Backbone as JSON, one array per atom type, in Angstrom:
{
  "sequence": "XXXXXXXXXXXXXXXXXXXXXXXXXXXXXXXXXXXXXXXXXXXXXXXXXXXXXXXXXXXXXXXXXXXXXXXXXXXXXXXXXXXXXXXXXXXXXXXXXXXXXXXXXXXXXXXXXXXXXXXXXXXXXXXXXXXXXXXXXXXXXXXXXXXXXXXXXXXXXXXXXXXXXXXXXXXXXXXXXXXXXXXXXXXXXXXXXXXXXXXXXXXXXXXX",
  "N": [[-2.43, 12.23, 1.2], [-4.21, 10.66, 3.15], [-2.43, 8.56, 3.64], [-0.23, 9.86, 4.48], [-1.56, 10.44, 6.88], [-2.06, 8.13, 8.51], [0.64, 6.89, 8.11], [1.63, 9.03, 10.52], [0.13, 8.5, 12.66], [0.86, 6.07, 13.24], [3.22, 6.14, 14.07], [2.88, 8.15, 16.11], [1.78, 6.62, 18.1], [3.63, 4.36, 18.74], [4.83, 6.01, 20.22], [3.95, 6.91, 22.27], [3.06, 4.98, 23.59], [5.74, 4.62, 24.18], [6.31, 6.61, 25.9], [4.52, 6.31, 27.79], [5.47, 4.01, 29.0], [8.13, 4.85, 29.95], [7.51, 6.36, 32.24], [7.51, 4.36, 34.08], [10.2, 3.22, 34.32], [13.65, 3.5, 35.4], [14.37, 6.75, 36.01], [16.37, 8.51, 32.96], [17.46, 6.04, 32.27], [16.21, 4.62, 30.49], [17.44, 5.54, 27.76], [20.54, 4.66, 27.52], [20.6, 1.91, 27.41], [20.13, -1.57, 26.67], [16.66, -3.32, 26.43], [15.95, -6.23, 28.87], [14.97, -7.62, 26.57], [16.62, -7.77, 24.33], [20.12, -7.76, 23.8], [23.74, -6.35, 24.22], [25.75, -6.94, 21.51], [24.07, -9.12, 19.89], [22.62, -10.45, 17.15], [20.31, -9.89, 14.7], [17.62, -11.17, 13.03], [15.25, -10.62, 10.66], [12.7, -11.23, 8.82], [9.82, -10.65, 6.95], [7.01, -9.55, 5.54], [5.09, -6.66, 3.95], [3.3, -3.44, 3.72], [3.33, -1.04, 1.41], [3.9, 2.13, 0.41], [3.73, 3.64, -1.86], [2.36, 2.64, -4.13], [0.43, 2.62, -6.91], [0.95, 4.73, -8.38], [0.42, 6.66, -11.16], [-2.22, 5.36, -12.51], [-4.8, 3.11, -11.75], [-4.39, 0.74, -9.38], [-3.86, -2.68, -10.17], [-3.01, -5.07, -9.63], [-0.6, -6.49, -7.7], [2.05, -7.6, -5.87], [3.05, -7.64, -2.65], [5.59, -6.09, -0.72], [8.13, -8.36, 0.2], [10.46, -8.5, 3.21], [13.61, -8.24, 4.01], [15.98, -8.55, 6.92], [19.01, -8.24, 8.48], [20.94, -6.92, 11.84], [22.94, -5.95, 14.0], [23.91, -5.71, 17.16], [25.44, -3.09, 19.13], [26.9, -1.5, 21.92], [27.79, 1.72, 22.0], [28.41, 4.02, 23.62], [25.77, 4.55, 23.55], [23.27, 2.43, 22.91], [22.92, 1.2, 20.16], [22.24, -0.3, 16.7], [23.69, -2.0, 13.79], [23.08, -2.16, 10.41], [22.1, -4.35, 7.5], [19.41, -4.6, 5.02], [17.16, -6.33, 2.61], [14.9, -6.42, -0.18], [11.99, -6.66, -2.16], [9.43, -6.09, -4.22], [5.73, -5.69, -6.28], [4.1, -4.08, -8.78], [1.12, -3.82, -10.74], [-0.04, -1.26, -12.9], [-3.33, 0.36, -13.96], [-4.45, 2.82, -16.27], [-6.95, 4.14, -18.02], [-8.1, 6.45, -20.72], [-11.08, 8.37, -22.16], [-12.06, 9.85, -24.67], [-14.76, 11.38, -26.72], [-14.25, 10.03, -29.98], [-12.12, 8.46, -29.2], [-9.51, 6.85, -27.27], [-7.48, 6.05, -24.79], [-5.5, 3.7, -23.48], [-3.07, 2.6, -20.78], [-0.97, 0.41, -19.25], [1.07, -0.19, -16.81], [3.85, -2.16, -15.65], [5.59, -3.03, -12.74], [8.86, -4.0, -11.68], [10.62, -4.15, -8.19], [13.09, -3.93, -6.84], [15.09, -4.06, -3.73], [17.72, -2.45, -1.89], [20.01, -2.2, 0.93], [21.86, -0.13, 3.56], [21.07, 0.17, 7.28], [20.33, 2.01, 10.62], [19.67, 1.5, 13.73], [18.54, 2.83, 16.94], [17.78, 1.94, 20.1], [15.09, 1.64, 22.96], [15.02, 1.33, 26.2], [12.48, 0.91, 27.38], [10.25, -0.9, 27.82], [10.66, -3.67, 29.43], [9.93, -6.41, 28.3], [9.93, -6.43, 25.64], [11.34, -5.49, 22.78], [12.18, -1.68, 21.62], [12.22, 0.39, 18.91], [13.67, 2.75, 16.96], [14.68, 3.95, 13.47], [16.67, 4.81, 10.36], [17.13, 4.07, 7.01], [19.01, 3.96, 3.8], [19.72, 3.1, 0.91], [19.6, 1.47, -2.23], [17.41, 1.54, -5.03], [16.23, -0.27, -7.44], [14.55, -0.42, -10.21], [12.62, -2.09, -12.86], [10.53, -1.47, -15.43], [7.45, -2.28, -17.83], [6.02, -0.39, -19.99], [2.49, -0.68, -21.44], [0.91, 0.7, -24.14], [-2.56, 0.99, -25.17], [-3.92, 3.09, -28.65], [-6.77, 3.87, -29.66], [-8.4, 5.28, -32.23], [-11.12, 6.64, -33.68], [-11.82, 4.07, -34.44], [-9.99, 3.06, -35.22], [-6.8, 1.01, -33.89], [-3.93, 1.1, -32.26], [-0.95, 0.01, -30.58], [1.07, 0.55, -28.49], [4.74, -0.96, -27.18], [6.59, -0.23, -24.09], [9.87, -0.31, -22.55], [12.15, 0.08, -19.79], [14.9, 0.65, -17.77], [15.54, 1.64, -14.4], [18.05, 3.28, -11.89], [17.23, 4.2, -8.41], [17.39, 6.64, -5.37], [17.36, 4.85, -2.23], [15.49, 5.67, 0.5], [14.34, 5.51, 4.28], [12.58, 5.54, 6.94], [11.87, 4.34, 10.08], [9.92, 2.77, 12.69], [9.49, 0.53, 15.62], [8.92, -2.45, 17.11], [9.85, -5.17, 18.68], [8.37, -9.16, 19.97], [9.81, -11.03, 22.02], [9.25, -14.38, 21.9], [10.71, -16.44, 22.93], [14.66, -17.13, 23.57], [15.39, -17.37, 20.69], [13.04, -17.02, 19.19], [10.34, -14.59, 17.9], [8.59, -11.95, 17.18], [7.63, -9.22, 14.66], [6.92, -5.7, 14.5], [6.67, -3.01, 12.74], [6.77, 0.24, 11.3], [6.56, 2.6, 9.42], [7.56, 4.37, 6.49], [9.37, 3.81, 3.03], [7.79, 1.57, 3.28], [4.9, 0.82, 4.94], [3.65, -0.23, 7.04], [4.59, -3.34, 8.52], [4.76, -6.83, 9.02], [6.59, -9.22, 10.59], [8.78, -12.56, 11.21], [10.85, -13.16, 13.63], [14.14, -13.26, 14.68], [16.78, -14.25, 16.71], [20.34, -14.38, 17.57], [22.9, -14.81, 19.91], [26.09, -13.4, 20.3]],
  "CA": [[-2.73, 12.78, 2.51], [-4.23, 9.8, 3.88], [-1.08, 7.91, 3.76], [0.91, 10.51, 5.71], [-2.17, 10.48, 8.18], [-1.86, 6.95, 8.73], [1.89, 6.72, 9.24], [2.14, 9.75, 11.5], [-1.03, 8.02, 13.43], [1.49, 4.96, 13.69], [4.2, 6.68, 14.64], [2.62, 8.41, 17.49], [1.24, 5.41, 18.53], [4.77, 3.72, 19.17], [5.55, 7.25, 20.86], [2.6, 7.4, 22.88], [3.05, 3.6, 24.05], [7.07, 4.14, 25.08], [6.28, 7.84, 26.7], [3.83, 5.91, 29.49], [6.52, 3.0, 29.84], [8.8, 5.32, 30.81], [7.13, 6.4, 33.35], [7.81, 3.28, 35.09], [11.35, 3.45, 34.45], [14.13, 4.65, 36.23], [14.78, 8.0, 35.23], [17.8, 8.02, 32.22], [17.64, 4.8, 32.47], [15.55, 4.39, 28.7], [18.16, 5.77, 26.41], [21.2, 4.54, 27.34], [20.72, 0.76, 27.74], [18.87, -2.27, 26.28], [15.42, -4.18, 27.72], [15.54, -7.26, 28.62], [14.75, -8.57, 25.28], [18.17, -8.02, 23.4], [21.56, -7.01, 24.6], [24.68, -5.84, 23.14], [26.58, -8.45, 20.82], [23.37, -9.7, 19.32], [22.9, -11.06, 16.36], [18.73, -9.82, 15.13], [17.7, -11.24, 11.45], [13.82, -10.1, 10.93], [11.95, -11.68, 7.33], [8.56, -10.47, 6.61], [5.65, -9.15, 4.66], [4.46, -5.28, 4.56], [2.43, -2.72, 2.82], [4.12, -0.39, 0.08], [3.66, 3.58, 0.5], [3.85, 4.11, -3.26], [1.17, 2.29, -4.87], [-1.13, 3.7, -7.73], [1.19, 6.19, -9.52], [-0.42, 6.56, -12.7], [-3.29, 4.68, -12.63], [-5.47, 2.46, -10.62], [-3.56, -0.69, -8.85], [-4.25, -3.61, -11.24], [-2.15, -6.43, -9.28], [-0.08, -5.84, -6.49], [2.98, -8.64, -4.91], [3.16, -6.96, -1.56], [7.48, -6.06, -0.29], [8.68, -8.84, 1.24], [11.86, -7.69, 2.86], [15.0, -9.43, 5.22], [16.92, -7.38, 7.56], [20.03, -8.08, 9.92], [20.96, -6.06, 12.87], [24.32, -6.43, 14.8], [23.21, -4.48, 18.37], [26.43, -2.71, 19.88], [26.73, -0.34, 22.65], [28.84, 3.05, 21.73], [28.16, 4.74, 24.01], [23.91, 4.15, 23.62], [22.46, 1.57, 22.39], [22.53, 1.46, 18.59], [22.06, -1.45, 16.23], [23.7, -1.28, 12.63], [23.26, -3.7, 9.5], [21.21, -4.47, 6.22], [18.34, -4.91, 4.29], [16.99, -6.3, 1.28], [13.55, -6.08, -0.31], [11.13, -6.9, -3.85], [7.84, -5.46, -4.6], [5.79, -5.54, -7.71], [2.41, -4.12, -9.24], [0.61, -3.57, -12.21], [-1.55, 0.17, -12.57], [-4.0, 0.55, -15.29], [-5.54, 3.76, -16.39], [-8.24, 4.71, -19.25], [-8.54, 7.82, -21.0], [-11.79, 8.3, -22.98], [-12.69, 10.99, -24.95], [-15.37, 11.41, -28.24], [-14.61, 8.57, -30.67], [-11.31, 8.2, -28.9], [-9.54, 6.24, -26.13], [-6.11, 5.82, -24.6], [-5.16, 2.92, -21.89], [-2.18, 2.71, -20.17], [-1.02, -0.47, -18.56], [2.06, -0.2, -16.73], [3.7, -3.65, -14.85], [7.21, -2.29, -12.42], [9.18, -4.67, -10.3], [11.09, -3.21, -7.63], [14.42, -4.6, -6.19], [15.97, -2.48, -3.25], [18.65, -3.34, -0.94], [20.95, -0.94, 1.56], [22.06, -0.11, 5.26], [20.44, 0.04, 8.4], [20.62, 2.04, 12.09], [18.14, 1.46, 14.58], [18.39, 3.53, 18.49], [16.93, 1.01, 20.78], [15.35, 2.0, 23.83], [14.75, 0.35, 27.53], [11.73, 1.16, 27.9], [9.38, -1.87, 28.49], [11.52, -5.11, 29.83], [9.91, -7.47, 27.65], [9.52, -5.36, 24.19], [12.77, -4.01, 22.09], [11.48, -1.08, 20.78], [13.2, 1.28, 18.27], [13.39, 3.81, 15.72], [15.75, 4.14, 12.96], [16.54, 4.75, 9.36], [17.91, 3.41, 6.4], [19.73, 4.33, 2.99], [20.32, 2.31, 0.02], [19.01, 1.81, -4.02], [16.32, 0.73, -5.87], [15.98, -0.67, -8.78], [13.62, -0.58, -10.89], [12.55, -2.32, -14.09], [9.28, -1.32, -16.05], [7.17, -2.05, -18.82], [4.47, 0.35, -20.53], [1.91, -0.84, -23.06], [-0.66, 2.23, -24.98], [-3.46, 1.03, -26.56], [-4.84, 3.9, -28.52], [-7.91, 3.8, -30.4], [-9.18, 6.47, -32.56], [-11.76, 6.66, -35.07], [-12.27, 2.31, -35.07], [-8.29, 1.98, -35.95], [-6.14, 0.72, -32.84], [-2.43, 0.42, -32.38], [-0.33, -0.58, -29.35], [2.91, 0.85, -28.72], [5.08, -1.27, -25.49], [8.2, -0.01, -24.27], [10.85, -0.93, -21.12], [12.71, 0.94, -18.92], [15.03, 0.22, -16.23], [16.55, 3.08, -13.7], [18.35, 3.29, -10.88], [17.02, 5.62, -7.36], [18.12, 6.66, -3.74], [16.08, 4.55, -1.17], [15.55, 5.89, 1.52], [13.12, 4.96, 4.8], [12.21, 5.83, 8.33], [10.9, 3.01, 11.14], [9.96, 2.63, 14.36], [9.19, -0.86, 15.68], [8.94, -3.08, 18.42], [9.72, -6.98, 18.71], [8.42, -9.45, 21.41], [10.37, -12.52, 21.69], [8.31, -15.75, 23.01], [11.83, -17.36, 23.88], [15.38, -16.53, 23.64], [15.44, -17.26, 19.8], [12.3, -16.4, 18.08], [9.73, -13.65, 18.35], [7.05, -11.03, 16.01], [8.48, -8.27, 14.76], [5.9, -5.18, 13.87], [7.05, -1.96, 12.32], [5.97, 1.06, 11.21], [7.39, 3.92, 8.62], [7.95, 4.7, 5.15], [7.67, 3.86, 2.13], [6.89, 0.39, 3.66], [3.93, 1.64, 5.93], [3.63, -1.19, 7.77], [5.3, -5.01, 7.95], [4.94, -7.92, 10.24], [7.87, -10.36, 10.6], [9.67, -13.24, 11.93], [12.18, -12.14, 13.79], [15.26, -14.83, 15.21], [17.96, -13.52, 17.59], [21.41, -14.98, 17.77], [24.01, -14.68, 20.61], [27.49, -13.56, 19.58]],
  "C": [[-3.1, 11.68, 3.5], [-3.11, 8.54, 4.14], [0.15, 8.3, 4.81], [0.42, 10.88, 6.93], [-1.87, 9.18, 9.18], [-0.52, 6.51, 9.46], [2.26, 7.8, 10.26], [1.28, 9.17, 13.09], [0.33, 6.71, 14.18], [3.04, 5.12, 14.27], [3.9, 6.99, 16.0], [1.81, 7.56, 18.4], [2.0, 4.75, 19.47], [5.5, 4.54, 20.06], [4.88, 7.15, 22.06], [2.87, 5.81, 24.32], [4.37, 3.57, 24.99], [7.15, 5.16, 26.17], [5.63, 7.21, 28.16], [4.19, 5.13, 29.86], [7.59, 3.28, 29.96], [9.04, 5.82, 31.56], [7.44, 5.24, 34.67], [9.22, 2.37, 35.31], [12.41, 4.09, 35.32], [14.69, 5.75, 35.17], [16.67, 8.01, 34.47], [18.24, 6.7, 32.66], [17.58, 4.36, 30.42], [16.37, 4.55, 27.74], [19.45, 5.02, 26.54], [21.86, 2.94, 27.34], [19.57, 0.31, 26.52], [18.1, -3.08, 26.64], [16.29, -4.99, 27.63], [15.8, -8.04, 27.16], [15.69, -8.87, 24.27], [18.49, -7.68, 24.39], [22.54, -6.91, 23.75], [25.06, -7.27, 22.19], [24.96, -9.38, 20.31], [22.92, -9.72, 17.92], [21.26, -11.0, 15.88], [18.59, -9.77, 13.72], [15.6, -11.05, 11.67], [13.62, -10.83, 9.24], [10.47, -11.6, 7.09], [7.89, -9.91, 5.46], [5.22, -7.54, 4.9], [3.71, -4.53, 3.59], [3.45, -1.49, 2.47], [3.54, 1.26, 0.12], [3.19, 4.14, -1.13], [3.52, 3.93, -3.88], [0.26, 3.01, -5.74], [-0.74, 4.2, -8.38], [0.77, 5.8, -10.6], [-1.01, 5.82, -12.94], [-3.46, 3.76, -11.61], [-4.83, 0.73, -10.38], [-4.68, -1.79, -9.18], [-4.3, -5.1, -9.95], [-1.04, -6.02, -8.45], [0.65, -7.34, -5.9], [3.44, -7.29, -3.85], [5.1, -6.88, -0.87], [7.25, -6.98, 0.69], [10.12, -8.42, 1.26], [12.31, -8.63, 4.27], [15.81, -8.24, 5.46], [17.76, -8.1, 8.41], [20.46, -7.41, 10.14], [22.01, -6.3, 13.46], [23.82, -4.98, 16.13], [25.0, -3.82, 18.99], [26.39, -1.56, 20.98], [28.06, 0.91, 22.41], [28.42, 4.39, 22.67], [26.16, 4.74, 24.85], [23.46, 3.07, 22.67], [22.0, 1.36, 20.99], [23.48, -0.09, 18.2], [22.54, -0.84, 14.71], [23.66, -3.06, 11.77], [22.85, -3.23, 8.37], [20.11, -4.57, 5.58], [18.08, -4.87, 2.73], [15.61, -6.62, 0.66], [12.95, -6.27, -1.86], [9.92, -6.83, -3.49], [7.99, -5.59, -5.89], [4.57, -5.46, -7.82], [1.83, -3.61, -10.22], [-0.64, -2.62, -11.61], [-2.1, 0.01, -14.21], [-4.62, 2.01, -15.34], [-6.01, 4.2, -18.02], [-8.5, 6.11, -19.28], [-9.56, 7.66, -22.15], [-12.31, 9.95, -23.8], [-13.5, 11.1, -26.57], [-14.96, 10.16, -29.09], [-12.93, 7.96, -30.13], [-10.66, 7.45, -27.66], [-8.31, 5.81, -26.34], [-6.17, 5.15, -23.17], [-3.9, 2.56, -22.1], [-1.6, 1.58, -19.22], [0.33, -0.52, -18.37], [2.35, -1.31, -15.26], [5.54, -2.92, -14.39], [7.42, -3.25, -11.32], [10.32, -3.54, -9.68], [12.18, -4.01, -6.42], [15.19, -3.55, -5.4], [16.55, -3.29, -1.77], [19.66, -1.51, -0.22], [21.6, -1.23, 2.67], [21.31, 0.67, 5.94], [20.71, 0.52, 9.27], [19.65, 2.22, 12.77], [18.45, 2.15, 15.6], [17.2, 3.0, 18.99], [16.76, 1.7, 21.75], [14.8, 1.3, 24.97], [13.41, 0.97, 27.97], [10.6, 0.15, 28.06], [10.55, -3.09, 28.37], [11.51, -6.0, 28.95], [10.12, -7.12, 26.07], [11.43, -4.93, 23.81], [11.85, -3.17, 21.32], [12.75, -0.04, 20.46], [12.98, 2.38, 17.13], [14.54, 3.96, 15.03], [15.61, 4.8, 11.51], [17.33, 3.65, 8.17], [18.04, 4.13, 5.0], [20.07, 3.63, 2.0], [19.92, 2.91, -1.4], [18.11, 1.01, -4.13], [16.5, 0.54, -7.02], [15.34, -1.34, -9.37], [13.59, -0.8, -12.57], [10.94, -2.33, -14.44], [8.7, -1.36, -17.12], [5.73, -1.32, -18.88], [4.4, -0.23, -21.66], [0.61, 0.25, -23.4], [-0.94, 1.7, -25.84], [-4.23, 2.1, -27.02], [-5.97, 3.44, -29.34], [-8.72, 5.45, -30.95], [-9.97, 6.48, -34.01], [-11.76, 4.64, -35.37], [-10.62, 2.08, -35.52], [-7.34, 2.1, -34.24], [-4.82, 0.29, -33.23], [-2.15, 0.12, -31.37], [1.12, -0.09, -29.65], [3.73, 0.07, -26.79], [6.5, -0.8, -25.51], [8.43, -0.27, -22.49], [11.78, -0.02, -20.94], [13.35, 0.33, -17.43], [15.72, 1.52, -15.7], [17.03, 2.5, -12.32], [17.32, 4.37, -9.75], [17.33, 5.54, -6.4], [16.9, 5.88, -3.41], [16.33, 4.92, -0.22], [14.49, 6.14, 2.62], [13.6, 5.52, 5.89], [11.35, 4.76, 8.91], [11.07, 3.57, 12.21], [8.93, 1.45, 14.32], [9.42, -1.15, 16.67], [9.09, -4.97, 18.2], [9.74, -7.68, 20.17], [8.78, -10.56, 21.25], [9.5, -13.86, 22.54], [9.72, -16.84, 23.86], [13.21, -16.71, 23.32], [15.77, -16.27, 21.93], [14.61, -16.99, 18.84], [11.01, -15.38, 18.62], [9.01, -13.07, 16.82], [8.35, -10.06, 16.3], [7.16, -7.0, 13.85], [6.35, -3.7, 13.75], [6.88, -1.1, 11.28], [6.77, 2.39, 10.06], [7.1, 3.94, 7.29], [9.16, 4.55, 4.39], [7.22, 2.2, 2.77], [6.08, 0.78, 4.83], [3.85, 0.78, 6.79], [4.19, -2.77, 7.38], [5.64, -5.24, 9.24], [5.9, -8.96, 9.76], [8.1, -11.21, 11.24], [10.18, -13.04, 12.4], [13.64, -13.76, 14.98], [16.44, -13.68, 15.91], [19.13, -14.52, 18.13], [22.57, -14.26, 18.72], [25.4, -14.44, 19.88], [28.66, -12.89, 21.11]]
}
């Protein structure tokens, strides 16, 4: 619950922020163009650091490598202002949990990396000059490789059983973001969604 308070908080945040700078827009102006800060035919590679929506299942987060993830963007105009491309991404964290009961006791130590790669569409909009700001989604796979180890203990005799697992799953995310460039080639990039809840970036912009 507090997770889906958080990103709806950060959502309407980025809503809240473009609704009163388009006030100072010209009217239908915002959707169908882009600031200032890009333009069509650009060329927008982003590489950062973010926080992980999905943390904890089954037991309490041990150890935690935070998603770093790399995205490029190709901006085109079709009509409105839409950006399409890639992304690719690795997380990884170790949960522990303890079960105790009477002369007995079961722990649980499970260690999962997390490799996930796809495609990308962002809908940019003109609404502050200096700022690209956007909202999009994206679509790809994950893949995941995991090991569990159970130590039980019962009655003073202990075993250990470890086993591995890899699977495939759909990935699939929601953003909204904003990047401010300090010059024509580099800039912050700070964005907002699920399951990466938040992630600050590099962000580099190439002419084409």
């Amino acid at each position: 619950m507090k997770k889906k308070l958080f990103i709806s908080v950060m959502l309407l945040a980025v809503s809240a922020v473009s609704v009163f700078a388009a006030g100072k827009k010209k009217k239908g102006d915002w959707w169908n163009s882009y600031s200032r800060a890009v333009k069509e035919n650009n060329l927008l590679v982003n590489a950062g650091i973010g926080l992980n929506g999905n943390l904890g299942q089954g037991g309490d987060l041990d150890a935690y490598i935070p998603p770093f993830e790399a995205s490029v963007e190709y901006t085109t105009m079709i009509g409105v202002p839409i950006g399409f491309g890639g992304f690719i991404g690795y997380t990884s964290y170790r949960t522990e949990e303890s079960v105790t009961a009477a002369a007995s006791s079961i722990t649980t130590v499970k260690e999962r990396d997390v490799f996930y790669f796809g495609g990308l569409a962002n809908y940019h909009f003109n609404l502050v000059d200096e700022l690209d700001l956007y909202a999009g989604a994206k679509i790809g796979l994950d893949f995941k490789s995991e090991n569990k180890k159970v130590t039980s203990t019962v009655s003073g005799v202990t075993s250990k059983v470890s086993e591995d697992d890899d699977w495939t799953s759909l990935h699939f995310g929601i953003n909204a973001g904003a990047t401010y460039y300090f010059s024509d080639f580099f800039g912050v990039n700070v964005e907002a969604g699920f399951p990466t809840i938040l992630r600050v970036a590099a962000s580099f912009k190439f002419d084409f």
